CSV table of C-alpha atoms in Angstrom, one decimal:
chain,number,residue,atom,x,y,z
A,1,MET,CA,0.0,0.0,0.0
A,2,SER,CA,1.6,3.3,-1.0
A,3,LYS,CA,1.7,6.2,1.4
A,4,SER,CA,-0.2,8.6,-0.8
A,5,GLN,CA,-3.5,6.7,-0.4
A,6,HIS,CA,-4.0,7.6,3.2
A,7,ASN,CA,-4.9,11.2,2.6
A,8,ILE,CA,-7.4,10.6,-0.2
A,9,PRO,CA,-11.0,11.0,0.8
A,10,THR,CA,-13.2,7.9,0.1
A,11,PRO,CA,-15.7,9.9,-2.0
A,12,ALA,CA,-12.9,11.1,-4.3
A,13,VAL,CA,-11.8,7.5,-4.9
A,14,ARG,CA,-15.4,6.5,-5.6
A,15,ARG,CA,-15.7,9.4,-8.1
A,16,LEU,CA,-12.5,8.1,-9.9
A,17,SER,CA,-14.5,4.9,-10.7
A,18,LEU,CA,-17.3,7.1,-12.1
A,19,TYR,CA,-14.9,9.2,-14.2
A,20,LEU,CA,-13.4,5.9,-15.5
A,21,ARG,CA,-16.9,4.6,-16.7
A,22,GLN,CA,-17.5,8.0,-18.4
A,23,LEU,CA,-14.1,8.0,-20.0
A,24,ASP,CA,-14.6,4.5,-21.3
A,25,ALA,CA,-17.9,5.7,-22.9
A,26,ILE,CA,-16.2,8.8,-24.4
A,27,LEU,CA,-13.4,6.6,-25.8
A,28,ALA,CA,-15.9,4.2,-27.3
A,29,ASN,CA,-17.4,7.3,-29.0
A,30,ASP,CA,-14.0,7.9,-30.6
A,31,GLN,CA,-13.4,11.2,-28.7
A,32,LYS,CA,-9.7,11.7,-28.1
A,33,THR,CA,-9.7,14.6,-25.5
A,34,VAL,CA,-12.1,15.8,-22.9
A,35,SER,CA,-12.3,18.9,-20.6
A,36,SER,CA,-12.9,18.8,-16.9
A,37,ARG,CA,-16.1,20.6,-17.5
A,38,GLN,CA,-17.4,18.1,-20.0
A,39,LEU,CA,-16.3,15.2,-17.8
A,40,GLY,CA,-18.0,16.7,-14.8
A,41,GLU,CA,-21.2,17.7,-16.6
A,42,SER,CA,-21.9,14.2,-17.7
A,43,LEU,CA,-21.9,13.2,-14.0
A,44,GLY,CA,-23.6,16.2,-12.5
A,45,MET,CA,-20.4,17.6,-11.1
A,46,THR,CA,-18.5,20.9,-11.5
A,47,ASP,CA,-15.2,21.2,-13.4
A,48,ALA,CA,-13.6,22.4,-10.2
A,49,GLN,CA,-14.6,19.1,-8.4
A,50,VAL,CA,-13.1,17.0,-11.3
A,51,ARG,CA,-9.8,19.0,-11.2
A,52,LYS,CA,-9.7,18.8,-7.4
A,53,ASP,CA,-10.3,15.0,-7.4
A,54,LEU,CA,-7.6,14.3,-10.0
A,55,ALA,CA,-5.2,16.7,-8.3
A,56,HIS,CA,-5.0,14.2,-5.4
A,57,PHE,CA,-3.1,11.9,-7.7
A,58,GLY,CA,-0.9,14.2,-9.7
A,59,GLN,CA,-0.8,16.3,-12.8
A,60,PHE,CA,-3.0,15.1,-15.7
A,61,GLY,CA,-4.3,17.9,-18.0
A,62,HIS,CA,-2.6,19.5,-21.0
A,63,PRO,CA,-3.0,23.3,-21.3
A,64,GLY,CA,-5.4,24.1,-24.2
A,65,ILE,CA,-6.2,20.5,-24.8
A,66,GLY,CA,-7.7,19.2,-21.6
A,67,TYR,CA,-7.2,15.5,-20.8
A,68,ARG,CA,-6.1,12.9,-23.3
A,69,VAL,CA,-8.8,10.3,-22.9
A,70,ASP,CA,-6.7,7.2,-23.3
A,71,GLU,CA,-3.9,8.6,-21.1
A,72,LEU,CA,-6.4,9.5,-18.3
A,73,ILE,CA,-8.0,6.1,-18.5
A,74,ALA,CA,-4.6,4.4,-18.1
A,75,ARG,CA,-3.6,6.6,-15.2
A,76,ILE,CA,-6.9,6.1,-13.3
A,77,ARG,CA,-6.7,2.3,-13.8
A,78,CYS,CA,-3.2,2.4,-12.4
A,79,ILE,CA,-4.4,4.5,-9.4
A,80,LEU,CA,-7.3,2.1,-8.8
A,81,GLY,CA,-5.1,-0.9,-9.2
A,82,THR,CA,-7.2,-2.3,-12.1
A,83,ASP,CA,-4.4,-2.1,-14.7
A,84,ARG,CA,-3.7,-5.7,-13.7
A,85,PRO,CA,-6.2,-8.6,-13.4
A,86,TRP,CA,-7.5,-9.7,-10.0
A,87,ASN,CA,-8.5,-13.2,-9.0
A,88,ILE,CA,-11.6,-13.2,-6.8
A,89,LEU,CA,-13.4,-15.7,-4.6
A,90,LEU,CA,-17.1,-16.0,-4.1
A,91,VAL,CA,-18.2,-17.0,-0.6
A,92,GLY,CA,-21.8,-18.1,-0.3
A,93,ALA,CA,-23.5,-20.1,-3.1
A,94,GLY,CA,-27.1,-19.4,-2.4
A,95,ASN,CA,-29.4,-17.5,-4.7
A,96,LEU,CA,-27.5,-14.3,-4.6
A,97,GLY,CA,-24.1,-16.0,-4.9
A,98,ARG,CA,-25.2,-18.0,-7.9
A,99,ALA,CA,-26.5,-14.8,-9.5
A,100,LEU,CA,-23.2,-13.1,-8.9
A,101,ALA,CA,-21.3,-16.0,-10.3
A,102,SER,CA,-23.1,-15.4,-13.6
A,103,TYR,CA,-22.6,-11.6,-13.5
A,104,ARG,CA,-20.6,-10.8,-16.6
A,105,GLY,CA,-19.5,-7.3,-15.5
A,106,PHE,CA,-16.8,-8.7,-13.2
A,107,ALA,CA,-14.7,-10.5,-15.8
A,108,HIS,CA,-15.3,-7.6,-18.2
A,109,LYS,CA,-13.4,-5.3,-15.8
A,110,GLY,CA,-10.6,-7.8,-15.1
A,111,PHE,CA,-12.1,-9.5,-12.0
A,112,HIS,CA,-11.8,-13.3,-12.5
A,113,LEU,CA,-13.9,-15.5,-10.3
A,114,VAL,CA,-11.6,-18.5,-9.6
A,115,ALA,CA,-13.3,-20.3,-6.7
A,116,VAL,CA,-16.6,-20.6,-4.9
A,117,PHE,CA,-17.1,-21.6,-1.2
A,118,ASP,CA,-20.0,-22.5,1.0
A,119,SER,CA,-20.3,-23.7,4.6
A,120,ASP,CA,-23.4,-25.9,3.8
A,121,PRO,CA,-22.3,-29.5,3.1
A,122,GLY,CA,-25.4,-29.9,1.0
A,123,ILE,CA,-24.1,-27.2,-1.4
A,124,VAL,CA,-20.4,-28.2,-1.4
A,125,ALA,CA,-19.5,-30.2,-4.5
A,126,GLN,CA,-22.3,-28.7,-6.6
A,127,THR,CA,-21.3,-27.1,-9.8
A,128,ILE,CA,-22.0,-23.4,-10.2
A,129,ARG,CA,-22.2,-21.8,-13.7
A,130,GLY,CA,-20.2,-18.6,-14.1
A,131,ASP,CA,-18.0,-17.7,-17.0
A,132,THR,CA,-16.5,-21.1,-16.4
A,133,PRO,CA,-18.1,-23.9,-14.3
A,134,LEU,CA,-16.9,-24.0,-10.8
A,135,VAL,CA,-17.3,-26.7,-8.1
A,136,VAL,CA,-18.4,-25.3,-4.7
A,137,GLN,CA,-15.6,-25.9,-2.2
A,138,PRO,CA,-15.8,-26.3,1.6
A,139,MET,CA,-14.6,-23.3,3.7
A,140,SER,CA,-11.7,-25.4,5.0
A,141,GLU,CA,-10.1,-25.3,1.5
A,142,MET,CA,-10.1,-21.5,1.4
A,143,ALA,CA,-6.6,-20.7,2.8
A,144,ARG,CA,-5.0,-23.2,0.4
A,145,ILE,CA,-6.8,-21.9,-2.6
A,146,VAL,CA,-6.2,-18.2,-1.7
A,147,LYS,CA,-2.5,-18.9,-1.7
A,148,LYS,CA,-2.5,-21.1,-4.8
A,149,MET,CA,-4.5,-18.6,-6.9
A,150,ASP,CA,-3.2,-15.4,-5.3
A,151,ALA,CA,-6.8,-14.4,-4.7
A,152,ARG,CA,-6.9,-11.2,-2.7
A,153,LEU,CA,-10.5,-10.2,-3.0
A,154,ALA,CA,-13.7,-12.0,-2.0
A,155,VAL,CA,-17.3,-11.4,-2.8
A,156,MET,CA,-19.4,-12.4,0.2
A,157,ALA,CA,-23.0,-13.3,-0.3
A,158,VAL,CA,-24.2,-14.8,3.0
A,159,PRO,CA,-27.1,-14.1,5.4
A,160,ALA,CA,-26.7,-11.1,7.7
A,161,ASP,CA,-26.5,-13.2,10.9
A,162,ALA,CA,-23.5,-15.2,9.5
A,163,ALA,CA,-21.7,-12.3,7.8
A,164,GLN,CA,-19.3,-11.2,10.6
A,165,GLU,CA,-18.2,-14.8,11.3
A,166,VAL,CA,-17.7,-15.6,7.6
A,167,ALA,CA,-15.8,-12.3,7.1
A,168,ASP,CA,-13.5,-13.3,9.9
A,169,GLN,CA,-12.9,-16.7,8.2
A,170,ILE,CA,-12.2,-15.0,4.8
A,171,ARG,CA,-9.7,-12.7,6.4
A,172,ALA,CA,-8.0,-15.5,8.3
A,173,ALA,CA,-7.6,-17.3,4.9
A,174,GLY,CA,-5.5,-14.4,3.7
A,175,VAL,CA,-8.0,-12.4,1.7
A,176,GLN,CA,-7.4,-8.6,1.9
A,177,GLY,CA,-10.6,-7.1,0.6
A,178,ILE,CA,-14.3,-8.2,1.0
A,179,LEU,CA,-17.3,-7.0,-1.0
A,180,ASN,CA,-20.2,-7.5,1.4
A,181,PHE,CA,-23.8,-8.0,0.2
A,182,ALA,CA,-25.3,-8.7,3.7
A,183,PRO,CA,-27.3,-5.7,4.9
A,184,ILE,CA,-25.2,-5.3,8.0
A,185,ALA,CA,-22.0,-3.4,8.9
A,186,ILE,CA,-18.9,-5.7,9.0
A,187,GLN,CA,-16.0,-5.0,11.4
A,188,PRO,CA,-13.0,-4.8,9.1
A,189,ASN,CA,-10.3,-6.2,11.4
A,190,ASP,CA,-7.4,-5.3,9.0
A,191,CYS,CA,-9.4,-6.2,5.9
A,192,ALA,CA,-10.7,-3.7,3.4
A,193,ILE,CA,-14.5,-3.9,3.3
A,194,ALA,CA,-16.9,-2.4,0.8
A,195,SER,CA,-20.6,-3.0,1.3
A,196,VAL,CA,-23.4,-2.9,-1.2
A,197,ASP,CA,-26.6,-1.7,0.4
A,198,LEU,CA,-29.2,-1.9,-2.3
A,199,THR,CA,-31.7,0.2,-0.4
A,200,VAL,CA,-29.4,3.2,-0.6
A,201,HIS,CA,-29.9,3.1,-4.3
A,202,LEU,CA,-33.7,2.9,-4.0
A,203,GLU,CA,-33.6,5.9,-1.7
A,204,GLN,CA,-32.0,7.9,-4.4
A,205,LEU,CA,-35.0,7.1,-6.6
A,206,THR,CA,-37.6,7.9,-3.9
A,207,PHE,CA,-35.9,11.2,-3.3
A,208,GLN,CA,-36.2,12.1,-7.0
A,209,ILE,CA,-39.8,10.9,-7.2
A,210,ALA,CA,-41.4,12.1,-4.0
A,211,GLY,CA,-38.8,13.4,-1.6
A,212,GLY,CA,-37.2,16.8,-1.1
A,213,ASP,CA,-40.2,18.1,0.7
A,214,THR,CA,-38.5,19.9,3.5
A,215,ALA,CA,-41.1,22.5,4.2
B,1,MET,CA,-41.6,16.7,-7.1
B,2,SER,CA,-40.9,19.7,-4.9
B,3,LYS,CA,-38.9,22.6,-6.3
B,4,SER,CA,-36.1,22.4,-3.7
B,5,GLN,CA,-34.7,19.1,-5.1
B,6,HIS,CA,-33.5,20.6,-8.3
B,7,ASN,CA,-30.5,22.4,-6.7
B,8,ILE,CA,-29.3,19.5,-4.6
B,9,PRO,CA,-26.1,17.7,-5.8
B,10,THR,CA,-26.6,14.0,-6.3
B,11,PRO,CA,-23.6,13.1,-4.0
B,12,ALA,CA,-25.2,15.1,-1.2
B,13,VAL,CA,-28.4,13.0,-1.5
B,14,ARG,CA,-26.4,9.8,-1.6
B,15,ARG,CA,-24.7,10.9,1.6
B,16,LEU,CA,-28.1,11.5,3.3
B,17,SER,CA,-28.6,7.7,2.9
B,18,LEU,CA,-25.3,7.1,4.5
B,19,TYR,CA,-26.0,9.5,7.4
B,20,LEU,CA,-29.4,7.7,7.9
B,21,ARG,CA,-27.7,4.2,8.1
B,22,GLN,CA,-25.2,5.7,10.7
B,23,LEU,CA,-28.0,7.4,12.7
B,24,ASP,CA,-30.0,4.1,12.8
B,25,ALA,CA,-26.9,2.4,14.2
B,26,ILE,CA,-26.4,5.3,16.7
B,27,LEU,CA,-30.0,5.1,17.8
B,28,ALA,CA,-29.8,1.3,18.2
B,29,ASN,CA,-26.9,2.0,20.5
B,30,ASP,CA,-29.2,4.2,22.7
B,31,GLN,CA,-27.4,7.4,22.0
B,32,LYS,CA,-29.8,10.4,21.9
B,33,THR,CA,-27.7,13.2,20.4
B,34,VAL,CA,-24.8,13.3,17.9
B,35,SER,CA,-22.4,16.1,16.7
B,36,SER,CA,-21.7,16.7,13.0
B,37,ARG,CA,-18.1,15.8,13.8
B,38,GLN,CA,-19.1,12.4,15.3
B,39,LEU,CA,-21.5,11.7,12.4
B,40,GLY,CA,-18.9,12.6,9.8
B,41,GLU,CA,-16.0,10.8,11.5
B,42,SER,CA,-17.8,7.4,11.4
B,43,LEU,CA,-18.1,7.9,7.6
B,44,GLY,CA,-14.7,9.4,6.9
B,45,MET,CA,-16.1,12.9,6.3
B,46,THR,CA,-15.4,16.3,7.9
B,47,ASP,CA,-18.0,18.0,10.2
B,48,ALA,CA,-18.1,20.8,7.7
B,49,GLN,CA,-19.2,18.4,4.9
B,50,VAL,CA,-22.0,17.0,7.2
B,51,ARG,CA,-23.3,20.5,8.0
B,52,LYS,CA,-23.1,21.6,4.4
B,53,ASP,CA,-25.0,18.6,3.2
B,54,LEU,CA,-27.8,19.0,5.8
B,55,ALA,CA,-28.0,22.8,5.2
B,56,HIS,CA,-29.4,22.0,1.7
B,57,PHE,CA,-32.5,20.8,3.5
B,58,GLY,CA,-33.0,23.3,6.3
B,59,GLN,CA,-32.0,23.9,9.9
B,60,PHE,CA,-31.4,20.7,12.0
B,61,GLY,CA,-28.9,21.2,14.8
B,62,HIS,CA,-29.5,22.5,18.3
B,63,PRO,CA,-26.8,24.9,19.8
B,64,GLY,CA,-24.8,23.1,22.5
B,65,ILE,CA,-26.6,19.8,21.8
B,66,GLY,CA,-25.8,18.8,18.2
B,67,TYR,CA,-28.5,16.8,16.4
B,68,ARG,CA,-31.3,14.9,18.2
B,69,VAL,CA,-30.8,11.5,16.6
B,70,ASP,CA,-34.5,10.5,16.4
B,71,GLU,CA,-35.4,13.9,15.0
B,72,LEU,CA,-32.7,13.9,12.4
B,73,ILE,CA,-33.7,10.3,11.3
B,74,ALA,CA,-37.3,11.4,10.9
B,75,ARG,CA,-36.3,14.5,8.9
B,76,ILE,CA,-34.0,12.6,6.6
B,77,ARG,CA,-36.6,9.9,6.0
B,78,CYS,CA,-39.0,12.6,5.1
B,79,ILE,CA,-36.5,14.3,2.7
B,80,LEU,CA,-35.7,10.9,1.0
B,81,GLY,CA,-39.4,10.1,0.8
B,82,THR,CA,-39.0,6.9,2.9
B,83,ASP,CA,-41.2,8.0,5.7
B,84,ARG,CA,-43.9,6.2,3.8
B,85,PRO,CA,-43.9,2.6,2.4
B,86,TRP,CA,-43.3,2.0,-1.3
B,87,ASN,CA,-44.6,-0.8,-3.5
B,88,ILE,CA,-42.0,-2.1,-6.0
B,89,LEU,CA,-42.0,-4.3,-9.0
B,90,LEU,CA,-39.3,-6.8,-10.0
B,91,VAL,CA,-38.7,-7.1,-13.7
B,92,GLY,CA,-36.6,-10.1,-14.7
B,93,ALA,CA,-37.0,-13.4,-12.9
B,94,GLY,CA,-33.6,-15.0,-13.8
B,95,ASN,CA,-30.9,-15.8,-11.2
B,96,LEU,CA,-30.3,-12.3,-10.1
B,97,GLY,CA,-34.0,-11.4,-10.0
B,98,ARG,CA,-34.8,-14.5,-7.9
B,99,ALA,CA,-31.9,-13.5,-5.5
B,100,LEU,CA,-33.3,-10.0,-5.3
B,101,ALA,CA,-36.8,-11.3,-4.6
B,102,SER,CA,-35.3,-13.0,-1.5
B,103,TYR,CA,-33.3,-9.9,-0.4
B,104,ARG,CA,-34.7,-9.1,3.1
B,105,GLY,CA,-33.2,-5.6,3.2
B,106,PHE,CA,-35.9,-4.2,0.9
B,107,ALA,CA,-38.9,-4.9,3.1
B,108,HIS,CA,-36.9,-4.0,6.2
B,109,LYS,CA,-36.6,-0.4,4.8
B,110,GLY,CA,-40.2,-0.1,3.7
B,111,PHE,CA,-39.9,-1.3,0.1
B,112,HIS,CA,-42.5,-4.0,-0.6
B,113,LEU,CA,-42.1,-6.3,-3.6
B,114,VAL,CA,-45.7,-6.7,-4.9
B,115,ALA,CA,-45.2,-8.2,-8.4
B,116,VAL,CA,-42.7,-10.0,-10.6
B,117,PHE,CA,-42.6,-9.9,-14.4
B,118,ASP,CA,-40.6,-11.6,-17.1
B,119,SER,CA,-40.8,-11.7,-20.9
B,120,ASP,CA,-40.0,-15.4,-21.1
B,121,PRO,CA,-43.2,-17.5,-21.5
B,122,GLY,CA,-41.2,-20.4,-19.9
B,123,ILE,CA,-40.8,-18.4,-16.7
B,124,VAL,CA,-44.2,-16.7,-16.5
B,125,ALA,CA,-46.6,-18.4,-14.1
B,126,GLN,CA,-43.7,-19.9,-12.1
B,127,THR,CA,-43.8,-19.0,-8.3
B,128,ILE,CA,-40.9,-17.0,-6.9
B,129,ARG,CA,-40.2,-17.0,-3.2
B,130,GLY,CA,-39.7,-13.7,-1.6
B,131,ASP,CA,-41.1,-12.5,1.6
B,132,THR,CA,-44.4,-13.8,0.2
B,133,PRO,CA,-44.7,-16.1,-2.8
B,134,LEU,CA,-45.3,-14.3,-6.0
B,135,VAL,CA,-46.4,-15.7,-9.4
B,136,VAL,CA,-44.3,-14.3,-12.3
B,137,GLN,CA,-46.6,-12.2,-14.6
B,138,PRO,CA,-46.2,-11.5,-18.3
B,139,MET,CA,-45.0,-8.0,-19.3
B,140,SER,CA,-48.4,-7.3,-20.8
B,141,GLU,CA,-49.9,-7.2,-17.2
B,142,MET,CA,-47.5,-4.5,-16.0
B,143,ALA,CA,-49.5,-1.4,-16.7
B,144,ARG,CA,-52.6,-2.8,-15.0
B,145,ILE,CA,-50.7,-3.9,-11.9
B,146,VAL,CA,-48.8,-0.7,-11.6
B,147,LYS,CA,-52.0,1.2,-11.4
B,148,LYS,CA,-53.8,-1.3,-9.1
B,149,MET,CA,-50.9,-1.5,-6.6
B,150,ASP,CA,-49.7,2.1,-7.0
B,151,ALA,CA,-46.2,0.7,-7.7
B,152,ARG,CA,-43.9,3.6,-8.7
B,153,LEU,CA,-40.5,1.8,-8.5
B,154,ALA,CA,-39.1,-1.1,-10.4
B,155,VAL,CA,-36.0,-3.2,-9.8
B,156,MET,CA,-34.8,-4.3,-13.2
B,157,ALA,CA,-32.6,-7.5,-13.4
B,158,VAL,CA,-32.4,-8.3,-17.1
B,159,PRO,CA,-29.4,-8.9,-19.5
B,160,ALA,CA,-27.6,-5.8,-20.8
B,161,ASP,CA,-28.7,-6.2,-24.3
B,162,ALA,CA,-32.4,-6.2,-23.3
B,163,ALA,CA,-32.1,-3.4,-20.7
B,164,GLN,CA,-33.0,-0.3,-22.6
B,165,GLU,CA,-36.0,-1.9,-24.3
B,166,VAL,CA,-37.3,-3.3,-21.0
B,167,ALA,CA,-36.7,0.1,-19.3
B,168,ASP,CA,-38.8,1.7,-21.9
B,169,GLN,CA,-41.6,-0.8,-21.3
B,170,ILE,CA,-41.4,-0.3,-17.6
B,171,ARG,CA,-41.7,3.5,-18.0
B,172,ALA,CA,-44.6,3.1,-20.5
B,173,ALA,CA,-46.4,1.1,-17.8
B,174,GLY,CA,-46.3,4.1,-15.5
B,175,VAL,CA,-43.3,3.4,-13.3
B,176,GLN,CA,-41.4,6.5,-12.3
B,177,GLY,CA,-38.1,5.1,-11.0
B,178,ILE,CA,-35.9,2.1,-12.1
B,179,LEU,CA,-33.1,0.4,-10.2
B,180,ASN,CA,-31.0,-1.0,-13.0
B,181,PHE,CA,-28.6,-4.0,-12.4
B,182,ALA,CA,-27.5,-4.4,-16.0
B,183,PRO,CA,-23.9,-3.2,-16.5
B,184,ILE,CA,-25.0,-0.6,-19.1
B,185,ALA,CA,-26.2,3.0,-19.1
B,186,ILE,CA,-29.9,3.4,-19.5
B,187,GLN,CA,-31.4,6.5,-21.2
B,188,PRO,CA,-33.9,7.8,-18.6
B,189,ASN,CA,-36.6,9.2,-20.9
B,190,ASP,CA,-38.4,11.0,-18.1
B,191,CYS,CA,-37.9,8.2,-15.6
B,192,ALA,CA,-35.5,8.3,-12.6
B,193,ILE,CA,-32.7,5.7,-13.0
B,194,ALA,CA,-30.3,4.4,-10.5
B,195,SER,CA,-27.7,1.9,-11.6
B,196,VAL,CA,-25.9,-0.6,-9.4
B,197,ASP,CA,-22.4,-1.2,-10.9
B,198,LEU,CA,-20.8,-3.9,-8.8
B,199,THR,CA,-17.4,-3.4,-10.2
B,200,VAL,CA,-17.3,0.2,-8.9
B,201,HIS,CA,-17.3,-1.3,-5.4
B,202,LEU,CA,-14.6,-3.8,-6.3
B,203,GLU,CA,-12.4,-0.9,-7.5
B,204,GLN,CA,-12.7,0.8,-4.1
B,205,LEU,CA,-11.2,-2.4,-2.7
B,206,THR,CA,-8.4,-2.7,-5.2
B,207,PHE,CA,-7.5,0.9,-4.6
B,208,GLN,CA,-7.1,0.2,-0.9
B,209,ILE,CA,-5.1,-3.0,-1.4
B,210,ALA,CA,-2.8,-2.2,-4.3
B,211,GLY,CA,-3.7,1.2,-5.8
B,212,GLY,CA,-2.7,4.7,-5.1
B,213,ASP,CA,0.7,4.3,-6.7
B,214,THR,CA,0.9,7.5,-8.6
B,215,ALA,CA,4.6,7.9,-8.6
């Protein structure tokens, strides 16, 4: 972990991902350069915010040109660490886990699902269909496979009441980051945690449809 | 839609949801008041950011006390429109759709799944298990059910190549907001759209583990 990360606000890192999605779309449209204003506008942000976010990571723009799209994409991918592929584990092979195993977006962005685990003996040894068929492994195999496959990330799709215990097992197996789908806060214990709370997204919609009434 | 919403930056609305989660946890811990500093710290934000976000929506704090937790929760729920229950549709009853139908977090936050739709005749009439069993309906029934159930939100779990067409059908049926799980940008066409891009969350983890190297 480089020293420079520690001073970067989390929302700025999150916005880097959004800039990257937008830049990918701009590049797909054959546009070679982009201004901070144009990049911000497409995301509902000011040009000042874009420049401020990028300034955390160095000097990017070219006077009179703006940003070179391919160059900025490469730099952001380097900053985010996604300029290299990542092997990921899936822990929990219930409905959500099986759905995530089939989610094509992961591999498309360089995240390769290499193993699936479940604590239920009735599910272990079943075959899960993702990009490639995978046989569900028992939890006891995790540490060995993490090491063998250099898998540093896990997607955890387990019930809320099991989530902390399973997260602790994942961390003990040597995984450094967990994407948590259980609607509960996980204590990190030296592991990076990102949680997907689907209701947060629904609240953004209810705000737009019916909220904002602060009178 | 009230007038006041139009000037509020999207990230500030998103942070309201995060404040709300944190306040729920603080209340569950029997704490009655909270300072902007304490609320911000738990989320990696400054007290100034918290005050600025909340100032968009009115006057909340009490001098020398901070915020009353229960009062701030009620005010934010009112702002977000989640002080009332919402009936939601699920469109797409494949793996991800079935997983989402079983996701307990929705109902827990007042989002009630009332109907499931799919365009595949082989899936229509099957029973999906959510909080309550639901029979998958054909797309042609959507407009009638939206009206009957006053369902203004839809969760859309369909493949990327079908997503825009299905979103247009959902909007035509009278739905006002769509939570999109396909890894593709949807043209809103007068409908509120929120997209869940799972790889954005993974990038936050790779940044923490290996990124930030801007040298």
